[in-house]
Amino acid sequence: KMAAAGGLRRAGWRLWRGRAVVRCQHYPPLRALQASAALRRASDEHKKEPLTSSSQQHFDSPPSDHQPEQEPQGPHPSYTGQGGQESEDYESEEQLQHRILTAALEFVPEHGWTAEAIAEGAKTLGLSVAAAGMFHSDGSELILHFVSECNTKLSKLLEKEQKLVQLGEAEKKPIDEFLRDAVEARLRMLIPYIEKWPQALSVLLLPRNIPSSLNLLTSMIDDIWHYAGDQSTDFNWYTRRAVLTGIYNTTELVMMQDSSPGFEDTWRFLENRVADAMTMSNTASQVQSTGEAVVQGLMGAAVTVSNAENSRAVR
Amino acid sequence: RGLAAGPEMHFGFQTVTEEERREKIYHVFETVAKKYDVMNDSMTLGIHRVWKDILIHKMNPCPETLLLDVAGGTGDIAFRFINYVRSVRQRQLQKKLKHHQNLSWQEIFESYQKDKFNSLGDSQVVVCDINREMLKVGKQKAQHLGYSEGLSWVLGNAEELPFDDNKFDVYTIAFGIRNVTRIDLALQEAYRVLKPGGRFLCLEFSHVSNPLLSRLYDLYSFQVIPVLGEVIAGDWKSYQYLVESIRQFPPQEELKAMIEDAGFFKVDYDNLNFGIVAIHSGFKL
């Protein structure tokens, strides 16, 4: 029994120490002995898959202005400062929040990206519905969490494919096919949530969320280019980013409007846009290319509008 | 009497023992109970209603939330909670109906029957107060305003709640924690009765940091409020106590530290009206 109390005390001490808090005079013996109600010991759960670099985004909304940052925003989603020791014993608040948001995703098709979905998710973890109060009522964190998870999945997929190529078990795809498959794979992850996705897009465009959502988007695009490898395309880095971002965004918009079976219209649109980009790379200067990337974007928007017109006309 | 009493504490600007403080505070609220709401309106020029609305909005309760409102006396928070949950529930039912537009009229009728007796969606609020007089006023108000279902009134001490562990989804204490003699005990009790994932919310007068505003606020507090107390409620001393107790109460950061000490996580506060009032929030994780 003494050993158990000692263990708890040590765990509590580490938990306390990890919080970068200034108020030394408030060291509470009480906290050290209290086992947390919901934060689990990391050893109890199966080891989670290690997060790759593209998913270590911090999108939790920052605490209010008057309050200093409690947790240093480092690469690890846990209390840092002591080399991540704390995460051995108890999961951090952030990890618990991740678990809640992951659990909430299954309720999104029914409730949308809302606090209700988060409350249902919290319930499945055995927590009170009031835990949804930890997040914004517009569902921002839930959506950003989902996007981040999708990007991670895409990274893993591309990495696996790259390994296969390196081992000689698969053919290296030509660049247009590679881009097409990567964007398609990423967009397919939206299919279960496609009905509520327009709502999510509008939330991602809120000024408060733009830094995070833009960050997630660009790192995903960069990731795809990274795995596309060293293929001569005549693009410079900025143009590559702009071109692929344009292709991705416009295809996403088209997908929202697409009612064809299996989204075949969307994939055909994607194929055409990628082909345009390839043609573009074989012509004139890079300044012109960037300009043409903009034109591509306009064309995509025009296609979306005309599809919307058609569907409205049909009804 | 002084020997048996205990450590020295403050009662407003006076120094008293713990026992004396409890007695004095009980007496204050016994006296003001009947005029409590009127005084709130006149002292804060009705703004206390907005503060309480903001508290409930921040809580954003969904139907099936179990709320414990401590020091809830005359029921302001409880009634607002019920209103909010009712409207959320109505919206939920409307959305459900929209999805059921392809049902037969018979099935729609049957779904009405099922939901008719569930206008609150299983939410409940328990109002707990240490003062019998305040509870009496609260119950009368409830009857008068027509609140009946989902409401319970319990006599209890915030430092020693008569409830079991891990029972409630949300714990609120609005303008009450200032009157608790051992705040740390009250916070520990709050932690105990909350479910894992449950939320602690505290609405209380706090410290104004802006110096100009602080001067005006002090002027208003010490010159106007006790006078209002005498004129409206016939009780100068109780309102003198009120104003002094606000000054004695720990400021935002200190209260935040105390809440963290009780074991709560993600503790945060929002200043309303430049710090005249603050809402502290914490989660039992």
Coordinates of C-alpha atoms in Angstrom, one line a residue:
Chain A
K1 CA 0.0 0.0 0.0
M2 CA 2.9 2.3 0.8
A3 CA 4.4 1.6 -2.6
A4 CA 1.1 2.4 -4.3
A5 CA 0.9 5.7 -2.5
G6 CA 4.5 6.4 -3.4
G7 CA 3.8 5.6 -7.0
L8 CA 0.8 7.9 -7.1
R9 CA 2.7 10.7 -5.4
R10 CA 5.5 10.4 -7.9
A11 CA 3.1 10.3 -10.8
G12 CA 1.3 13.3 -9.4
W13 CA 4.6 15.1 -8.9
R14 CA 5.6 14.5 -12.5
L15 CA 2.2 15.6 -13.7
W16 CA 2.5 18.8 -11.7
R17 CA 6.1 19.4 -12.7
G18 CA 5.1 19.2 -16.3
R19 CA 2.8 22.1 -16.1
A20 CA 4.8 25.2 -16.9
V21 CA 3.2 27.2 -14.2
V22 CA 4.7 30.1 -12.3
R23 CA 2.9 29.7 -9.0
C24 CA 5.4 27.7 -7.0
Q25 CA 3.9 28.7 -3.7
H26 CA 0.8 26.7 -4.5
Y27 CA 2.4 23.3 -4.6
P28 CA -0.5 21.2 -3.3
P29 CA 0.2 17.9 -1.6
L30 CA -3.4 17.1 -2.3
R31 CA -2.9 17.1 -6.1
A32 CA 0.0 14.8 -5.9
L33 CA -2.0 12.1 -4.2
Q34 CA -5.1 12.4 -6.3
A35 CA -5.4 10.0 -9.1
S36 CA -7.0 11.7 -12.1
A37 CA -10.6 10.8 -12.8
A38 CA -10.4 10.4 -16.5
L39 CA -6.8 10.8 -17.7
R40 CA -5.6 7.3 -18.2
R41 CA -2.2 5.8 -17.5
A42 CA -0.4 5.5 -20.8
S43 CA 0.5 1.9 -19.9
D44 CA -3.2 1.0 -19.7
E45 CA -4.0 1.7 -23.2
H46 CA -2.4 0.0 -26.3
K47 CA 0.4 2.2 -27.5
K48 CA -1.0 4.6 -30.0
E49 CA 0.6 4.8 -33.5
P50 CA 3.3 7.4 -33.5
L51 CA 2.2 10.6 -35.0
T52 CA 4.1 11.7 -38.1
S53 CA 5.4 15.2 -38.5
S54 CA 2.6 16.4 -40.7
S55 CA 0.0 15.8 -38.0
Q56 CA 1.7 17.6 -35.1
Q57 CA -0.3 20.7 -35.7
H58 CA -1.5 22.7 -32.8
F59 CA -5.0 23.8 -33.6
D60 CA -6.5 23.9 -30.1
S61 CA -7.7 27.5 -29.8
P62 CA -5.3 29.5 -27.7
P63 CA -6.3 30.4 -24.2
S64 CA -7.8 33.9 -23.6
D65 CA -5.4 36.8 -23.8
H66 CA -4.9 37.4 -20.1
Q67 CA -3.8 33.9 -19.4
P68 CA -0.3 32.9 -20.2
E69 CA 0.3 29.7 -22.2
Q70 CA 0.4 26.8 -19.8
E71 CA 1.7 24.2 -22.1
P72 CA 4.6 25.1 -24.3
Q73 CA 3.7 24.5 -27.9
G74 CA 6.4 22.0 -28.8
P75 CA 6.4 19.1 -31.3
H76 CA 5.0 16.7 -28.7
P77 CA 1.3 16.9 -27.9
S78 CA 1.9 16.5 -24.2
Y79 CA 3.6 18.2 -21.4
T80 CA 7.1 19.0 -22.6
G81 CA 10.1 20.4 -20.8
Q82 CA 11.2 17.2 -19.2
G83 CA 11.8 15.2 -22.3
G84 CA 8.2 13.9 -22.4
Q85 CA 8.6 11.9 -19.2
E86 CA 5.1 12.9 -18.0
S87 CA 3.4 11.2 -20.8
E88 CA 4.7 7.9 -19.6
D89 CA 2.5 7.9 -16.5
Y90 CA -0.7 9.8 -17.4
E91 CA -2.1 11.0 -20.7
S92 CA -2.2 14.8 -21.0
E93 CA -5.3 16.9 -21.4
E94 CA -4.5 17.2 -25.1
Q95 CA -4.4 13.5 -25.6
L96 CA -7.7 13.1 -23.9
Q97 CA -9.1 15.8 -26.1
H98 CA -7.9 13.9 -29.1
R99 CA -9.6 10.8 -27.9
I100 CA -12.9 12.6 -27.4
L101 CA -12.7 14.2 -30.9
T102 CA -11.9 10.9 -32.5
A103 CA -14.9 9.3 -30.8
A104 CA -17.1 12.2 -31.8
L105 CA -16.4 11.7 -35.5
E106 CA -18.8 8.7 -35.7
F107 CA -21.7 11.0 -34.7
V108 CA -20.9 13.7 -37.3
P109 CA -23.1 12.3 -40.1
E110 CA -26.1 12.5 -37.7
H111 CA -25.4 15.7 -35.8
G112 CA -23.1 17.6 -38.0
W113 CA -19.8 19.2 -36.8
T114 CA -21.4 20.5 -33.6
A115 CA -21.1 20.4 -29.8
E116 CA -23.8 17.7 -29.8
A117 CA -21.5 15.3 -31.8
I118 CA -18.7 16.0 -29.3
A119 CA -21.0 15.4 -26.4
E120 CA -22.0 12.1 -27.8
G121 CA -18.4 11.2 -28.4
A122 CA -17.6 12.1 -24.8
K123 CA -20.4 9.8 -23.6
T124 CA -19.0 6.8 -25.5
L125 CA -15.7 7.3 -23.5
G126 CA -17.6 7.3 -20.2
L127 CA -17.3 11.0 -19.7
S128 CA -20.1 13.5 -18.9
V129 CA -21.7 15.4 -21.8
A130 CA -20.4 18.5 -20.2
A131 CA -16.9 17.7 -21.4
A132 CA -18.0 19.1 -24.8
G133 CA -17.6 22.5 -23.1
M134 CA -13.9 22.1 -23.5
F135 CA -14.3 22.8 -27.2
H136 CA -15.8 25.7 -29.2
S137 CA -19.5 25.3 -29.9
D138 CA -19.0 25.8 -33.6
G139 CA -17.0 22.5 -33.9
S140 CA -13.8 24.1 -35.1
E141 CA -11.5 21.8 -33.2
L142 CA -13.4 18.7 -34.3
I143 CA -13.1 19.7 -38.0
L144 CA -9.4 20.6 -37.7
H145 CA -8.8 17.3 -35.8
F146 CA -10.5 15.4 -38.7
V147 CA -8.4 17.2 -41.3
S148 CA -5.2 16.5 -39.4
E149 CA -6.1 12.9 -39.1
C150 CA -6.9 12.6 -42.8
N151 CA -3.5 14.2 -43.7
T152 CA -1.8 11.7 -41.4
K153 CA -3.5 8.8 -43.1
L154 CA -2.5 10.2 -46.5
S155 CA 1.1 10.5 -45.4
K156 CA 1.2 6.9 -44.2
L157 CA -0.4 5.7 -47.4
L158 CA 2.1 7.5 -49.6
E159 CA 5.0 6.3 -47.4
K160 CA 3.8 2.7 -47.8
E161 CA 3.6 3.1 -51.5
Q162 CA 7.1 4.7 -51.6
K163 CA 8.5 1.7 -49.7
L164 CA 7.0 -0.7 -52.1
V165 CA 8.6 1.1 -55.0
Q166 CA 11.9 1.2 -53.2
L167 CA 11.7 -2.5 -52.6
G168 CA 11.1 -3.0 -56.3
E169 CA 7.7 -4.5 -55.7
A170 CA 5.8 -1.8 -57.5
E171 CA 6.3 0.4 -60.5
K172 CA 7.1 4.1 -60.0
K173 CA 4.0 6.0 -61.2
P174 CA 4.3 8.8 -63.7
I175 CA 3.9 12.1 -62.1
D176 CA 0.4 12.8 -63.4
E177 CA -1.0 9.5 -62.2
F178 CA 0.7 9.9 -58.9
L179 CA -0.8 13.3 -58.2
R180 CA -4.2 12.1 -59.4
D181 CA -4.2 9.0 -57.1
A182 CA -2.9 11.0 -54.1
V183 CA -5.6 13.7 -54.4
E184 CA -8.3 11.1 -55.1
A185 CA -7.2 9.0 -52.0
R186 CA -7.3 12.1 -49.8
L187 CA -10.7 13.3 -51.1
R188 CA -12.2 9.8 -50.7
M189 CA -11.7 10.2 -47.0
L190 CA -14.4 12.8 -47.0
I191 CA -17.1 10.5 -48.5
P192 CA -18.6 9.3 -45.2
Y193 CA -19.0 13.0 -44.1
I194 CA -19.8 14.5 -47.5
E195 CA -23.3 15.8 -46.5
K196 CA -22.0 17.9 -43.7
W197 CA -18.7 18.8 -45.4
P198 CA -19.9 22.1 -46.8
Q199 CA -20.6 23.2 -43.2
A200 CA -17.1 22.2 -42.3
L201 CA -15.6 24.2 -45.1
S202 CA -17.4 27.3 -44.0
V203 CA -16.1 26.9 -40.5
L204 CA -12.6 26.4 -41.7
L205 CA -12.9 29.7 -43.5
L206 CA -13.6 31.6 -40.2
P207 CA -10.9 34.2 -39.6
R208 CA -10.1 32.5 -36.3
N209 CA -9.4 29.2 -38.0
I210 CA -7.7 30.3 -41.2
P211 CA -4.1 30.1 -39.9
S212 CA -4.6 26.6 -38.8
S213 CA -6.6 25.4 -41.8
L214 CA -4.2 27.0 -44.2
N215 CA -1.3 25.4 -42.4
L216 CA -2.9 22.0 -42.6
L217 CA -3.6 22.4 -46.3
T218 CA -0.1 23.6 -47.3
S219 CA 1.6 20.8 -45.3
M220 CA -0.6 18.2 -47.0
I221 CA 0.2 19.6 -50.4
D222 CA 3.9 19.7 -49.5
D223 CA 3.7 16.2 -48.4
I224 CA 2.3 15.0 -51.7
W225 CA 5.0 16.7 -53.6
H226 CA 7.6 15.3 -51.3
Y227 CA 6.5 11.8 -52.1
A228 CA 6.1 12.6 -55.8
G229 CA 9.8 12.6 -55.7
D230 CA 12.3 14.2 -57.9
Q231 CA 10.6 14.2 -61.2
S232 CA 11.4 16.9 -63.7
T233 CA 8.4 19.1 -64.2
D234 CA 9.9 22.6 -64.8
F235 CA 7.9 24.0 -61.9
N236 CA 9.6 25.9 -59.2
W237 CA 8.6 25.2 -55.6
Y238 CA 6.0 28.0 -55.3
T239 CA 4.3 27.2 -58.6
R240 CA 4.1 23.5 -57.7
R241 CA 2.4 24.4 -54.4
A242 CA 0.0 26.8 -56.0
V243 CA -0.8 24.4 -58.9
L244 CA -1.6 21.4 -56.7
T245 CA -3.5 23.6 -54.1
G246 CA -5.6 24.9 -57.0
I247 CA -6.3 21.3 -58.2
Y248 CA -7.1 20.1 -54.8
N249 CA -9.4 22.9 -53.8
T250 CA -11.4 23.0 -57.0
T251 CA -11.8 19.2 -57.1
E252 CA -13.1 19.4 -53.5
L253 CA -15.6 22.0 -54.5
V254 CA -16.7 20.0 -57.5
M255 CA -17.1 16.9 -55.2
M256 CA -19.5 18.9 -53.0
Q257 CA -21.8 19.3 -56.0
D258 CA -21.3 15.9 -57.5
S259 CA -24.3 13.5 -57.5
S260 CA -22.9 11.0 -60.1
P261 CA -22.5 7.4 -59.0
G262 CA -19.2 6.8 -57.3
F263 CA -18.3 10.5 -57.8
E264 CA -17.0 9.6 -61.3
D265 CA -17.6 13.2 -62.5
T266 CA -15.2 14.4 -59.8
W267 CA -12.5 12.0 -60.7
R268 CA -12.8 12.9 -64.4
F269 CA -12.6 16.6 -63.5
L270 CA -9.5 15.8 -61.4
E271 CA -7.9 13.9 -64.3
N272 CA -8.5 16.9 -66.6
R273 CA -7.0 19.4 -64.2
V274 CA -3.9 17.3 -63.6
A275 CA -3.5 16.9 -67.4
D276 CA -3.8 20.7 -67.8
A277 CA -1.1 21.2 -65.2
M278 CA 1.2 18.8 -67.0
T279 CA 0.6 20.6 -70.3
M280 CA 1.3 23.8 -68.7
S281 CA 4.7 22.6 -67.4
N282 CA 5.9 22.0 -70.9
T283 CA 5.3 25.5 -72.1
A284 CA 6.6 29.0 -71.4
S285 CA 8.0 30.7 -68.4
Q286 CA 7.3 30.2 -64.7
V287 CA 5.7 33.5 -64.3
Q288 CA 3.2 32.6 -66.9
S289 CA 2.7 29.2 -65.2
T290 CA 1.8 30.8 -62.0
G291 CA -0.7 33.0 -63.9
E292 CA -2.1 29.9 -65.5
A293 CA -2.5 28.2 -62.2
V294 CA -4.9 31.1 -61.4
V295 CA -6.7 30.5 -64.7
Q296 CA -7.0 26.9 -63.8
G297 CA -8.7 27.9 -60.5
L298 CA -11.1 30.1 -62.4
M299 CA -11.9 27.3 -64.8
G300 CA -12.6 25.0 -61.9
A301 CA -14.9 27.5 -60.4
A302 CA -16.6 27.9 -63.7
V303 CA -17.2 24.2 -64.0
T304 CA -18.6 24.1 -60.5
V305 CA -21.0 26.9 -61.2
S306 CA -22.1 25.4 -64.5
N307 CA -22.7 22.0 -62.7
A308 CA -24.8 23.8 -60.1
E309 CA -26.8 25.5 -62.8
N310 CA -27.4 22.2 -64.6
S311 CA -28.5 20.4 -61.4
R312 CA -30.8 23.2 -60.6
A313 CA -32.2 23.2 -64.1
V314 CA -32.7 19.4 -63.9
R315 CA -34.8 19.8 -60.7
Chain B
R1 CA -17.0 31.6 23.2
G2 CA -13.8 32.8 21.6
L3 CA -11.9 29.7 22.9
A4 CA -14.0 27.1 21.1
A5 CA -14.3 29.0 17.9
G6 CA -11.3 28.5 15.6
P7 CA -9.0 30.4 13.3
E8 CA -9.5 34.1 12.5
M9 CA -11.3 34.9 9.4
H10 CA -12.7 38.0 7.7
F11 CA -16.4 39.0 7.7
G12 CA -16.3 41.9 5.3
F13 CA -13.6 44.1 6.8
Q14 CA -14.1 42.8 10.4
T15 CA -12.1 39.9 11.8
V16 CA -14.1 37.1 13.3
T17 CA -13.7 33.4 14.0
E18 CA -14.9 30.7 11.6
E19 CA -18.0 29.9 13.6
E20 CA -18.9 33.5 14.0
R21 CA -18.5 34.0 10.2
R22 CA -20.9 31.2 9.3
E23 CA -23.5 32.5 11.8
K24 CA -23.2 36.0 10.6
I25 CA -23.5 35.1 6.9
Y26 CA -26.5 32.9 7.6
H27 CA -28.1 35.8 9.4
V28 CA -27.4 38.2 6.5
F29 CA -29.1 36.0 4.0
E30 CA -32.0 35.2 6.3
T31 CA -32.6 38.9 6.6
V32 CA -32.3 39.8 2.9
A33 CA -34.0 36.7 1.4
K34 CA -37.3 38.4 0.6
K35 CA -35.7 41.4 -1.0
Y36 CA -32.8 39.6 -2.6
D37 CA -34.0 39.8 -6.2
V38 CA -35.1 43.4 -5.9
M39 CA -31.8 44.4 -4.4
N40 CA -29.9 42.6 -7.1
D41 CA -31.7 44.5 -9.8
S42 CA -31.2 47.9 -8.2
M43 CA -27.6 47.4 -7.2
T44 CA -26.5 46.1 -10.6
L45 CA -29.0 48.1 -12.6
G46 CA -30.4 44.8 -13.9
I47 CA -27.1 43.8 -15.4
H48 CA -26.9 40.7 -13.1
R49 CA -29.5 39.1 -15.4
V50 CA -27.1 39.5 -18.4
W51 CA -24.2 38.0 -16.3
K52 CA -26.4 35.0 -15.5
D53 CA -27.5 34.6 -19.1
I54 CA -23.9 34.6 -20.2
L55 CA -23.1 31.9 -17.6
I56 CA -25.7 29.6 -19.1
H57 CA -24.6 30.3 -22.6
K58 CA -21.1 29.5 -21.7
M59 CA -22.3 26.2 -20.2
N60 CA -24.3 25.4 -23.4
P61 CA -26.0 22.5 -21.8
C62 CA -27.5 19.8 -23.9
P63 CA -30.7 17.9 -22.9
E64 CA -29.9 15.1 -20.4
T65 CA -27.5 17.3 -18.4
L66 CA -27.8 17.0 -14.7
L67 CA -27.0 20.4 -13.0
L68 CA -26.2 21.1 -9.4
D69 CA -26.7 24.7 -8.6
V70 CA -25.0 25.4 -5.2
A71 CA -25.9 28.5 -3.2
G72 CA -28.7 28.7 -5.8
G73 CA -31.1 30.3 -3.3
T74 CA -33.7 32.1 -5.3
G75 CA -33.3 29.9 -8.4
D76 CA -32.1 32.4 -11.0
I77 CA -29.6 30.0 -12.6
A78 CA -31.9 27.0 -12.3
F79 CA -34.7 28.8 -14.2
R80 CA -32.4 30.0 -17.0
F81 CA -31.0 26.5 -17.3
I82 CA -34.5 25.0 -17.7
N83 CA -35.4 27.6 -20.4
Y84 CA -32.2 27.0 -22.3
V85 CA -32.5 23.2 -22.3
R86 CA -36.2 23.4 -23.3
S87 CA -35.4 25.5 -26.4
V88 CA -32.5 23.2 -27.3
R89 CA -34.8 20.2 -27.0
Q90 CA -37.4 21.9 -29.2
R91 CA -34.9 22.5 -31.9
Q92 CA -33.8 18.9 -31.6
L93 CA -37.3 17.6 -32.0
Q94 CA -37.9 19.9 -35.0
K95 CA -34.8 18.6 -36.7
K96 CA -35.9 15.0 -36.1
L97 CA -39.3 15.8 -37.6
K98 CA -37.7 17.3 -40.7
H99 CA -35.9 14.0 -41.3
H100 CA -39.1 12.1 -40.9
Q101 CA -41.0 13.8 -43.6
N102 CA -41.3 10.5 -45.5
L103 CA -43.1 8.8 -42.5
S104 CA -46.8 8.1 -42.5
W105 CA -49.0 10.4 -40.6
Q106 CA -49.6 7.7 -38.1
E107 CA -46.0 7.3 -37.3
I108 CA -45.6 11.0 -36.9
F109 CA -48.5 11.1 -34.4
E110 CA -46.9 8.3 -32.4
S111 CA -43.6 10.1 -32.2
Y112 CA -45.4 13.1 -30.7
Q113 CA -46.8 10.9 -27.9
K114 CA -43.3 9.6 -27.1
D115 CA -41.7 13.0 -26.9
K116 CA -44.5 14.9 -25.3
F117 CA -43.5 14.0 -21.8
N118 CA -39.9 14.7 -22.4
S119 CA -39.8 18.4 -23.1
L120 CA -36.7 18.7 -21.0
G121 CA -35.0 15.7 -22.6
D122 CA -34.2 14.2 -19.2
S123 CA -32.3 17.2 -17.9
Q124 CA -32.6 18.0 -14.2
V125 CA -31.4 20.7 -11.9
V126 CA -30.9 20.4 -8.2
V127 CA -30.8 23.7 -6.3
C128 CA -28.8 23.5 -3.1
D129 CA -28.6 26.2 -0.5
I130 CA -27.6 26.4 3.1
N131 CA -30.2 29.0 3.9
R132 CA -33.8 27.8 4.4
E133 CA -35.2 31.3 3.9
M134 CA -33.5 31.6 0.5
L135 CA -34.9 28.2 -0.6
K136 CA -38.4 29.2 0.5
V137 CA -38.2 32.3 -1.7
G138 CA -36.9 30.2 -4.5
K139 CA -39.7 27.7 -4.3
Q140 CA -42.3 30.4 -4.2
K141 CA -40.8 32.0 -7.3
A142 CA -40.8 28.7 -9.1
Q143 CA -44.5 28.2 -8.4
H144 CA -45.3 31.7 -9.4
L145 CA -43.4 31.5 -12.7
G146 CA -44.7 28.0 -13.5
Y147 CA -41.5 25.9 -13.2
S148 CA -42.3 22.4 -12.0
E149 CA -40.6 19.6 -13.7
G150 CA -36.9 18.9 -13.6
L151 CA -36.4 21.0 -10.5
S152 CA -35.4 19.9 -6.9
W153 CA -34.7 21.9 -3.8
V154 CA -32.2 20.6 -1.3
L155 CA -30.9 22.1 1.9
G156 CA -27.2 21.7 2.1
N157 CA -23.8 23.1 2.9
A158 CA -21.4 23.7 0.1
E159 CA -18.5 22.6 2.3
E160 CA -20.2 19.3 2.9
L161 CA -22.7 18.4 0.1
P162 CA -25.3 15.8 0.9
F163 CA -24.7 14.0 -2.4
D164 CA -22.9 11.0 -3.6
D165 CA -19.7 10.9 -5.7
N166 CA -19.7 11.3 -9.4
K167 CA -23.3 12.3 -9.8
F168 CA -23.5 15.6 -11.7
D169 CA -22.6 16.8 -15.1
V170 CA -22.3 20.5 -14.2
Y171 CA -21.8 22.3 -10.9
T172 CA -22.5 26.0 -10.7
I173 CA -22.1 28.5 -8.0
A174 CA -23.2 32.0 -8.8
F175 CA -22.4 34.7 -6.4
G176 CA -22.2 32.2 -3.6
I177 CA -18.6 31.1 -3.3
R178 CA -17.7 34.4 -1.7
N179 CA -19.9 33.5 1.2
V180 CA -18.4 30.1 1.8
T181 CA -16.1 30.1 4.8
R182 CA -13.7 27.4 3.6
I183 CA -13.5 27.8 -0.2
D184 CA -11.0 25.0 -0.6
L185 CA -13.5 22.5 1.0
A186 CA -16.3 23.7 -1.3
L187 CA -14.0 23.2 -4.3
Q188 CA -13.1 19.7 -3.2
E189 CA -16.8 18.9 -2.7
A190 CA -17.5 20.2 -6.2
Y191 CA -14.8 17.9 -7.5
R192 CA -16.2 15.0 -5.6
V193 CA -19.8 15.2 -6.8
L194 CA -19.0 15.8 -10.4
K195 CA -18.8 13.0 -13.0
P196 CA -15.6 12.4 -14.8
G197 CA -15.7 15.0 -17.7
G198 CA -18.0 17.2 -15.6
R199 CA -17.7 20.9 -15.5
F200 CA -17.3 23.4 -12.7
L201 CA -18.5 26.9 -13.3
C202 CA -18.2 29.8 -10.9
L203 CA -19.8 33.3 -11.4
E204 CA -18.5 35.7 -8.9
F205 CA -17.5 39.3 -8.3
S206 CA -13.8 39.8 -8.9
H207 CA -11.1 42.4 -9.1
V208 CA -11.0 45.3 -11.5
S209 CA -7.6 46.0 -12.8
N210 CA -8.3 49.2 -14.6
P211 CA -7.4 51.9 -12.1
L212 CA -9.9 54.5 -13.3
L213 CA -12.8 52.1 -13.4
S214 CA -11.7 50.7 -10.1
R215 CA -12.1 54.1 -8.4
L216 CA -15.5 54.6 -9.9
Y217 CA -16.5 51.1 -8.9
D218 CA -15.3 51.6 -5.3
L219 CA -17.2 54.9 -5.1
Y220 CA -20.4 53.3 -6.3
S221 CA -20.0 50.3 -4.0
F222 CA -19.3 52.1 -0.8
Q223 CA -21.4 55.1 -1.2
V224 CA -24.4 54.0 -3.1
I225 CA -25.1 50.3 -2.4
P226 CA -25.4 50.4 1.4
V227 CA -27.7 53.4 1.0
L228 CA -29.8 51.4 -1.4
G229 CA -29.8 48.6 1.1
E230 CA -31.2 50.8 3.8
V231 CA -33.8 52.4 1.5
I232 CA -35.1 49.3 -0.2
A233 CA -34.4 46.5 2.2
G234 CA -34.1 48.4 5.4
D235 CA -30.8 46.8 6.1
W236 CA -27.6 48.9 5.8
K237 CA -25.3 46.4 7.5
S238 CA -26.0 43.4 5.2
Y239 CA -25.1 45.4 2.1
Q240 CA -22.1 46.9 3.8
Y241 CA -21.0 43.3 4.3
L242 CA -21.7 42.5 0.7
V243 CA -19.5 45.2 -0.6
E244 CA -16.7 44.5 1.8
S245 CA -16.8 40.8 1.1
I246 CA -16.3 41.5 -2.6
R247 CA -13.1 43.3 -1.8
Q248 CA -11.9 40.5 0.4
F249 CA -12.4 37.8 -2.2
P250 CA -9.3 36.5 -4.0
P251 CA -8.7 37.9 -7.4
Q252 CA -9.0 36.0 -10.7
E253 CA -5.6 34.3 -10.9
E254 CA -5.7 33.3 -7.2
L255 CA -9.1 31.7 -7.5
K256 CA -7.9 29.9 -10.7
A257 CA -5.0 28.5 -8.7
M258 CA -7.3 27.3 -5.9
I259 CA -9.5 25.6 -8.5
E260 CA -6.5 23.8 -10.0
D261 CA -5.5 22.7 -6.5
A262 CA -8.8 21.0 -6.0
G263 CA -7.9 18.8 -9.0
F264 CA -9.6 20.5 -11.9
F265 CA -8.1 20.7 -15.4
K266 CA -8.3 23.3 -18.2
V267 CA -9.1 26.0 -15.7
D268 CA -9.9 29.3 -17.3
Y269 CA -11.7 32.5 -16.5
D270 CA -13.6 35.2 -18.5
N271 CA -13.8 38.7 -17.2
L272 CA -17.2 40.4 -17.6
N273 CA -17.4 44.1 -17.5
F274 CA -13.7 44.6 -17.0
G275 CA -13.4 42.3 -14.1
I276 CA -16.3 43.4 -12.0
V277 CA -17.5 39.9 -12.5
A278 CA -15.6 36.8 -13.6
I279 CA -16.7 33.3 -14.7
H280 CA -14.2 30.6 -13.8
S281 CA -14.5 27.2 -15.5
G282 CA -12.7 23.9 -14.8
F283 CA -13.2 20.3 -15.8
K284 CA -12.9 17.1 -13.8
L285 CA -10.7 15.0 -16.1

